[in-house]
Amino acid sequence: MAESADRLIPARPTLPRLRKAAAGCRACPLWESATQTVFGEGPAPAAALFVGEQPGDHEDTEGRPFVGPAGRLFDEWVARGTRRIHAKPTWTEVQACRPWLEAELAVVQPKVLVCLGATAAQSLLGKQFRVTKDRGRWLESDLAPHVMATIHPSAILRQRDKESRQEELAALVKDLKLAATAL
């Protein structure tokens, strides 16, 4: 059973302090198949913050978000064998990790928050949130002045044909252009 990371959040958090504390987190079983914690990067405060999903193999290897295929198209994948498995975390795991995300949001204070994919959106906006229904528009939230959700870019790569991939890419670009209007 997963615990909460609440007790691990440092007093007076900064990104370096959060990153250091997160490295020792064992609040849920996600750490068991990881080689290291993959914490967010960037300045604090920041104009925009993109929240993705569970790190994949390249992120785990490098300890940085969005570095492999994810960096090229915010990609995600399922790794097998000795590579880090990127499967959808359970709701219990999401809730166990939520204090890290809340602390990072408090430190970064983004003007624009973009949730990439269902896991990120539901983690922050509630289990009932549906990206397919509410993507690409501004959402009411106290998380940031401007909050939106869109598909995780890996959804583009999972499309069955080139035409579908182009349509999904165009829709993602449209969503991100809306996010850029608030910067």
GROMACS .gro file of C-alpha atoms in nm, residues 70-152:
model
   83
   70ALA     CA    1   0.978   1.219  -2.504
   71GLY     CA    2   1.197   1.520  -2.562
   72ARG     CA    3   1.135   1.515  -2.933
   73LEU     CA    4   0.757   1.488  -2.914
   74PHE     CA    5   0.682   1.460  -2.540
   75ASP     CA    6   0.675   1.088  -2.617
   76GLU     CA    7   0.608   0.800  -2.384
   77TRP     CA    8   0.656   0.430  -2.429
   78VAL     CA    9   0.639   0.094  -2.255
   79ALA     CA   10   0.982  -0.047  -2.185
   80ARG     CA   11   1.038  -0.418  -2.133
   81GLY     CA   12   1.308  -0.632  -1.979
   82THR     CA   13   1.568  -0.444  -1.777
   83ARG     CA   14   1.447  -0.105  -1.893
   84ARG     CA   15   1.220   0.107  -1.680
   85ILE     CA   16   0.858   0.016  -1.738
   86HIS     CA   17   0.639   0.309  -1.828
   87ALA     CA   18   0.290   0.197  -1.754
   88LYS     CA   19   0.005   0.404  -1.620
   89PRO     CA   20   0.050   0.441  -1.245
   90THR     CA   21  -0.230   0.334  -1.017
   91TRP     CA   22  -0.447   0.600  -0.853
   92THR     CA   23  -0.286   0.512  -0.519
   93GLU     CA   24   0.060   0.575  -0.668
   94VAL     CA   25  -0.056   0.902  -0.823
   95GLN     CA   26  -0.187   1.018  -0.486
   96ALA     CA   27   0.131   0.906  -0.307
   97CYS     CA   28   0.338   1.122  -0.545
   98ARG     CA   29   0.102   1.420  -0.552
   99PRO     CA   30   0.279   1.610  -0.268
  100TRP     CA   31   0.589   1.635  -0.489
  101LEU     CA   32   0.387   1.786  -0.769
  102GLU     CA   33   0.203   2.025  -0.539
  103ALA     CA   34   0.532   2.139  -0.383
  104GLU     CA   35   0.690   2.189  -0.725
  105LEU     CA   36   0.388   2.391  -0.842
  106ALA     CA   37   0.412   2.609  -0.530
  107VAL     CA   38   0.780   2.680  -0.594
  108VAL     CA   39   0.757   2.726  -0.972
  109GLN     CA   40   0.438   2.935  -0.963
  110PRO     CA   41   0.368   2.894  -1.334
  111LYS     CA   42   0.148   3.138  -1.518
  112VAL     CA   43   0.042   2.853  -1.748
  113LEU     CA   44   0.001   2.490  -1.643
  114VAL     CA   45  -0.039   2.232  -1.919
  115CYS     CA   46  -0.137   1.877  -1.826
  116LEU     CA   47  -0.017   1.631  -2.089
  117GLY     CA   48  -0.237   1.323  -2.097
  118ALA     CA   49  -0.504   1.170  -1.880
  119THR     CA   50  -0.282   1.068  -1.588
  120ALA     CA   51  -0.142   1.418  -1.543
  121ALA     CA   52  -0.481   1.583  -1.590
  122GLN     CA   53  -0.666   1.349  -1.356
  123SER     CA   54  -0.393   1.379  -1.096
  124LEU     CA   55  -0.434   1.754  -1.082
  125LEU     CA   56  -0.794   1.809  -1.191
  126GLY     CA   57  -0.969   1.504  -1.047
  127LYS     CA   58  -1.044   1.146  -1.146
  128GLN     CA   59  -1.353   1.251  -1.337
  129PHE     CA   60  -1.157   1.471  -1.580
  130ARG     CA   61  -1.158   1.352  -1.941
  131VAL     CA   62  -0.894   1.488  -2.178
  132THR     CA   63  -1.099   1.372  -2.477
  133LYS     CA   64  -1.386   1.594  -2.362
  134ASP     CA   65  -1.207   1.901  -2.222
  135ARG     CA   66  -0.876   1.930  -2.402
  136GLY     CA   67  -0.747   2.250  -2.554
  137ARG     CA   68  -0.946   2.500  -2.351
  138TRP     CA   69  -0.891   2.702  -2.038
  139LEU     CA   70  -1.004   2.529  -1.721
  140GLU     CA   71  -1.110   2.672  -1.388
  141SER     CA   72  -0.846   2.585  -1.131
  142ASP     CA   73  -0.654   2.746  -0.849
  143LEU     CA   74  -0.336   2.562  -0.956
  144ALA     CA   75  -0.225   2.843  -1.187
  145PRO     CA   76  -0.375   3.150  -1.353
  146HIS     CA   77  -0.412   2.955  -1.679
  147VAL     CA   78  -0.466   2.578  -1.676
  148MET     CA   79  -0.533   2.349  -1.968
  149ALA     CA   80  -0.506   1.983  -2.059
  150THR     CA   81  -0.427   1.819  -2.387
  151ILE     CA   82  -0.328   1.478  -2.511
  152HIS     CA   83   0.008   1.338  -2.425
   0.00000   0.00000   0.00000
